[in-house]
């Protein structure tokens, strides 16, 4: 009986160690043929995230050795990591702020901003909401401004029924939040705080779909993904009621909630073939990706600009 | 080590002390103590990780505002740092959890300890343990996709995320916690006490309620306190089914936000490290840690007490 | 009612009987609630998800399109993390348990404090461990949000449970075994390594596996240590990762019905993994466990 269990101990430990090593080896050696290989890290907006993810999926299928990760820390969070040099690409649903750009400068991070899609922030309500079809920007401000006590539809407009208002929206790290509050309430981050705030827009979708008096705002693609459970409202900023659609968003006639979506790419990252290939892939397949991910694609003019920027960036990187 | 020389003839004095000090033993003891220090390091790490940023936080935000303010809006403009909505959210969910797990956990324990025949017990006790082994994210899924719709269909007027469903599911999850510690305490009660009562003609009901439960009361209370502590610290069920809406209400039909849900939701995103918003994670975390620490220490003392008394 | 139920044959018995009956009902209800909920949960998850448990789920990467989405990288990461957990927690946990049971002098205040510390750590909310990881590993050490960081944090989370389980197993070894060895002149370490540990191994193995199986179902600490990205490739030690419970959380959060079914399917996989681990642990205990 000598050392019977002592030996087993060692045996088990050896098996565990070997298995771990084997797994590690197996997973890192996945650069089997076909296309470029390498790692790309992207992080940022939860609105732009699904777009980049859709592109990454297709790209990785064509290039088995490529490894793309896409985080959704929010536009602000994405820039923070980006300007520290932690990520290669930063997804943003608003342009980079002065303060953020300064940090990038201090850390020596130079970048190229690419337009990837257009978006119209959509106001959605529950399917059983029969009374509202359009809200003015003034009414939106009344609902969402800081200190607002509006918690019933009848306080929004005369004639609306007595139904409790349930608000859902993006959290404060979201570019969508920054943009919406700036154009509707007048100042970025200025907003009432007693609503269900979440980076995860699906929570908002589920919330509005479940509450008769629900109201939420998020990117158009989330509405498109959930068309059959939500109702879209038009927005009137003085020139009549406009519903967001590919046409109105591209023409920016859906005011003031139309906006471009960006991906900022580090200039240093452009030196790597896998990044070049990925950006080129995204630009070339822009229409298809937008269609899959249910985004509003770029106009011809915007697409031309992206191609131009890409060529410039490549030339710069080759120096 | 020297062994006594027992060859024929000689009558040696056995040298029972080692001829030289075995330094290996000291090395081993040191290595093992080092292992033990990992747990000390963990506690120190938790305290440092939580309280250093929390102290910095309280240099900017007055602790009175924090503890008494009724608006939790740390990331908005203008910001407000009153933690009460989060505390009330936590208490609201915990209340419902406690209403489920305390009575039913104790009932299950009494049943297993005093009523169940041996074979039934052998099957039912592990079954309860399975309940404890299910991951909390699965409970969250269950609460969100089954319990809430069920209650809504029953006409209870719940919001999609609410304190009631989260609390009740959490309570069921905690039944095994209460049951197993209470049952431990009850089985530690000596047989003589029960036998004496039975000999005097008591019924099982009388023995259970008047003899066993009072005798095991410190263990039972310990299990209650531990369950409350776990309810306060639970994250996934409330994150999925409780909501992210910091409102100051005890209405269980509404969505609320607990301290844990706030930490989980905010910690996922990347906030600038030195900002006041980042530090809210630690301030709330420190609050949570202190609350559960007090309860845990109390519960540990009680468990030691009941283990000592009968051993 | 008096302590001696003298009214055992009297009218008071009726009242007592009703009370006792109600009480029994209450007890059965208590057991029932837990078991019925468990049954409902399992059945519900099964009905929702069994349709989708297929090779696509098990090997493919997550996708925005539910038809193509799978949990392959997540499952691998969970298994990988389980192995790492065992490799990390068993040496440290058993070492601590040996120290406390065989070497530590109970009268010293620091050894008693150590015990209380471990018991307390076992009850600290899991999200606090996540904060610990966020502060020290992700930001402090600059490890970033990688698999290794997740494994390290889960190690700390589950270590107290492993220590407690190992202590029980070591304590169960009778004193006579130790004393016999000491009498034959063994040193303390020889006694531990050659007698106590081999005898306690089945108990330690069972306890560790059960503890680790609890850990791989944990989600909250991993959320903070960054397991929330879209990851389409297999996990490596220092790479971005996502784990099965986190994948379940993400899919549950999605609003479309197809994702709810995917979440249920992933839950089935997770429960299957846990069931296997637990069954293995119990088999170990029955096969090798000894009753002294």
PDB file of N, CA and C in Angstrom, chain C residues 190-224:
ATOM      1  N   UNK C 190       6.878  13.642   7.062  1.00  0.00           N
ATOM      2  CA  UNK C 190       6.752  12.271   6.586  1.00  0.00           C
ATOM      3  C   UNK C 190       5.376  11.710   6.925  1.00  0.00           C
ATOM      4  N   UNK C 191       4.922  12.014   8.115  1.00  0.00           N
ATOM      5  CA  UNK C 191       3.588  11.546   8.510  1.00  0.00           C
ATOM      6  C   UNK C 191       2.543  12.114   7.549  1.00  0.00           C
ATOM      7  N   UNK C 192       2.665  13.415   7.299  1.00  0.00           N
ATOM      8  CA  UNK C 192       1.670  14.051   6.433  1.00  0.00           C
ATOM      9  C   UNK C 192       1.728  13.484   5.024  1.00  0.00           C
ATOM     10  N   UNK C 193       2.921  13.483   4.477  1.00  0.00           N
ATOM     11  CA  UNK C 193       3.043  13.126   3.075  1.00  0.00           C
ATOM     12  C   UNK C 193       2.756  11.653   2.827  1.00  0.00           C
ATOM     13  N   UNK C 194       3.179  10.789   3.757  1.00  0.00           N
ATOM     14  CA  UNK C 194       3.072   9.373   3.473  1.00  0.00           C
ATOM     15  C   UNK C 194       1.862   8.695   4.101  1.00  0.00           C
ATOM     16  N   UNK C 195       1.274   9.305   5.082  1.00  0.00           N
ATOM     17  CA  UNK C 195       0.136   8.658   5.729  1.00  0.00           C
ATOM     18  C   UNK C 195      -1.141   9.467   5.628  1.00  0.00           C
ATOM     19  N   UNK C 196      -1.055  10.716   6.096  1.00  0.00           N
ATOM     20  CA  UNK C 196      -2.295  11.487   6.171  1.00  0.00           C
ATOM     21  C   UNK C 196      -2.836  11.820   4.783  1.00  0.00           C
ATOM     22  N   UNK C 197      -1.963  12.397   3.934  1.00  0.00           N
ATOM     23  CA  UNK C 197      -2.429  12.810   2.611  1.00  0.00           C
ATOM     24  C   UNK C 197      -2.981  11.660   1.775  1.00  0.00           C
ATOM     25  N   UNK C 198      -2.250  10.559   1.694  1.00  0.00           N
ATOM     26  CA  UNK C 198      -2.818   9.472   0.895  1.00  0.00           C
ATOM     27  C   UNK C 198      -4.179   9.026   1.426  1.00  0.00           C
ATOM     28  N   UNK C 199      -4.312   9.019   2.739  1.00  0.00           N
ATOM     29  CA  UNK C 199      -5.595   8.603   3.293  1.00  0.00           C
ATOM     30  C   UNK C 199      -6.679   9.640   3.022  1.00  0.00           C
ATOM     31  N   UNK C 200      -6.282  10.910   2.986  1.00  0.00           N
ATOM     32  CA  UNK C 200      -7.296  11.958   2.812  1.00  0.00           C
ATOM     33  C   UNK C 200      -7.564  12.288   1.362  1.00  0.00           C
ATOM     34  N   UNK C 201      -6.767  11.729   0.450  1.00  0.00           N
ATOM     35  CA  UNK C 201      -6.891  12.115  -0.961  1.00  0.00           C
ATOM     36  C   UNK C 201      -8.291  11.969  -1.538  1.00  0.00           C
ATOM     37  N   UNK C 202      -9.003  10.888  -1.325  1.00  0.00           N
ATOM     38  CA  UNK C 202     -10.343  10.815  -1.929  1.00  0.00           C
ATOM     39  C   UNK C 202     -11.237  11.951  -1.454  1.00  0.00           C
ATOM     40  N   UNK C 203     -11.188  12.236  -0.171  1.00  0.00           N
ATOM     41  CA  UNK C 203     -12.007  13.320   0.356  1.00  0.00           C
ATOM     42  C   UNK C 203     -11.597  14.656  -0.232  1.00  0.00           C
ATOM     43  N   UNK C 204     -10.284  14.866  -0.346  1.00  0.00           N
ATOM     44  CA  UNK C 204      -9.805  16.128  -0.912  1.00  0.00           C
ATOM     45  C   UNK C 204     -10.221  16.242  -2.359  1.00  0.00           C
ATOM     46  N   UNK C 205     -10.064  15.138  -3.098  1.00  0.00           N
ATOM     47  CA  UNK C 205     -10.419  15.181  -4.515  1.00  0.00           C
ATOM     48  C   UNK C 205     -11.902  15.489  -4.680  1.00  0.00           C
ATOM     49  N   UNK C 206     -12.739  14.791  -3.923  1.00  0.00           N
ATOM     50  CA  UNK C 206     -14.174  15.037  -4.022  1.00  0.00           C
ATOM     51  C   UNK C 206     -14.504  16.486  -3.702  1.00  0.00           C
ATOM     52  N   UNK C 207     -13.964  16.966  -2.588  1.00  0.00           N
ATOM     53  CA  UNK C 207     -14.265  18.333  -2.173  1.00  0.00           C
ATOM     54  C   UNK C 207     -13.790  19.353  -3.196  1.00  0.00           C
ATOM     55  N   UNK C 208     -12.594  19.151  -3.733  1.00  0.00           N
ATOM     56  CA  UNK C 208     -12.065  20.118  -4.704  1.00  0.00           C
ATOM     57  C   UNK C 208     -12.900  20.142  -5.965  1.00  0.00           C
ATOM     58  N   UNK C 209     -13.263  18.965  -6.445  1.00  0.00           N
ATOM     59  CA  UNK C 209     -14.037  18.936  -7.683  1.00  0.00           C
ATOM     60  C   UNK C 209     -15.386  19.608  -7.478  1.00  0.00           C
ATOM     61  N   UNK C 210     -16.008  19.364  -6.333  1.00  0.00           N
ATOM     62  CA  UNK C 210     -17.294  20.011  -6.067  1.00  0.00           C
ATOM     63  C   UNK C 210     -17.120  21.521  -5.999  1.00  0.00           C
ATOM     64  N   UNK C 211     -16.035  21.969  -5.348  1.00  0.00           N
ATOM     65  CA  UNK C 211     -15.819  23.409  -5.234  1.00  0.00           C
ATOM     66  C   UNK C 211     -15.572  24.020  -6.609  1.00  0.00           C
ATOM     67  N   UNK C 212     -14.757  23.369  -7.402  1.00  0.00           N
ATOM     68  CA  UNK C 212     -14.452  23.904  -8.727  1.00  0.00           C
ATOM     69  C   UNK C 212     -15.703  23.929  -9.590  1.00  0.00           C
ATOM     70  N   UNK C 213     -16.567  22.945  -9.427  1.00  0.00           N
ATOM     71  CA  UNK C 213     -17.772  22.946 -10.256  1.00  0.00           C
ATOM     72  C   UNK C 213     -18.668  24.119  -9.880  1.00  0.00           C
ATOM     73  N   UNK C 214     -18.648  24.544  -8.622  1.00  0.00           N
ATOM     74  CA  UNK C 214     -19.383  25.764  -8.281  1.00  0.00           C
ATOM     75  C   UNK C 214     -18.759  26.966  -8.971  1.00  0.00           C
ATOM     76  N   UNK C 215     -17.437  26.966  -9.015  1.00  0.00           N
ATOM     77  CA  UNK C 215     -16.745  28.140  -9.556  1.00  0.00           C
ATOM     78  C   UNK C 215     -16.999  28.315 -11.038  1.00  0.00           C
ATOM     79  N   UNK C 216     -17.068  27.229 -11.793  1.00  0.00           N
ATOM     80  CA  UNK C 216     -17.213  27.433 -13.225  1.00  0.00           C
ATOM     81  C   UNK C 216     -18.624  27.878 -13.585  1.00  0.00           C
ATOM     82  N   UNK C 217     -19.538  27.856 -12.643  1.00  0.00           N
ATOM     83  CA  UNK C 217     -20.848  28.421 -12.912  1.00  0.00           C
ATOM     84  C   UNK C 217     -20.919  29.891 -12.570  1.00  0.00           C
ATOM     85  N   UNK C 218     -19.843  30.462 -12.034  1.00  0.00           N
ATOM     86  CA  UNK C 218     -19.848  31.852 -11.600  1.00  0.00           C
ATOM     87  C   UNK C 218     -19.783  32.813 -12.776  1.00  0.00           C
ATOM     88  N   UNK C 219     -20.557  33.857 -12.687  1.00  0.00           N
ATOM     89  CA  UNK C 219     -20.566  34.828 -13.770  1.00  0.00           C
ATOM     90  C   UNK C 219     -20.071  36.196 -13.342  1.00  0.00           C
ATOM     91  N   UNK C 220     -20.530  36.674 -12.192  1.00  0.00           N
ATOM     92  CA  UNK C 220     -20.299  38.067 -11.808  1.00  0.00           C
ATOM     93  C   UNK C 220     -18.828  38.497 -11.831  1.00  0.00           C
ATOM     94  N   UNK C 221     -17.903  37.716 -11.236  1.00  0.00           N
ATOM     95  CA  UNK C 221     -16.519  38.196 -11.279  1.00  0.00           C
ATOM     96  C   UNK C 221     -15.996  38.284 -12.700  1.00  0.00           C
ATOM     97  N   UNK C 222     -16.435  37.338 -13.554  1.00  0.00           N
ATOM     98  CA  UNK C 222     -15.934  37.341 -14.920  1.00  0.00           C
ATOM     99  C   UNK C 222     -16.436  38.551 -15.694  1.00  0.00           C
ATOM    100  N   UNK C 223     -17.612  39.047 -15.355  1.00  0.00           N
ATOM    101  CA  UNK C 223     -18.118  40.231 -16.040  1.00  0.00           C
ATOM    102  C   UNK C 223     -17.192  41.404 -15.828  1.00  0.00           C
ATOM    103  N   UNK C 224     -16.685  41.523 -14.595  1.00  0.00           N
ATOM    104  CA  UNK C 224     -15.826  42.652 -14.307  1.00  0.00           C
ATOM    105  C   UNK C 224     -14.429  42.463 -14.864  1.00  0.00           C
TER     106      UNK C 224
END
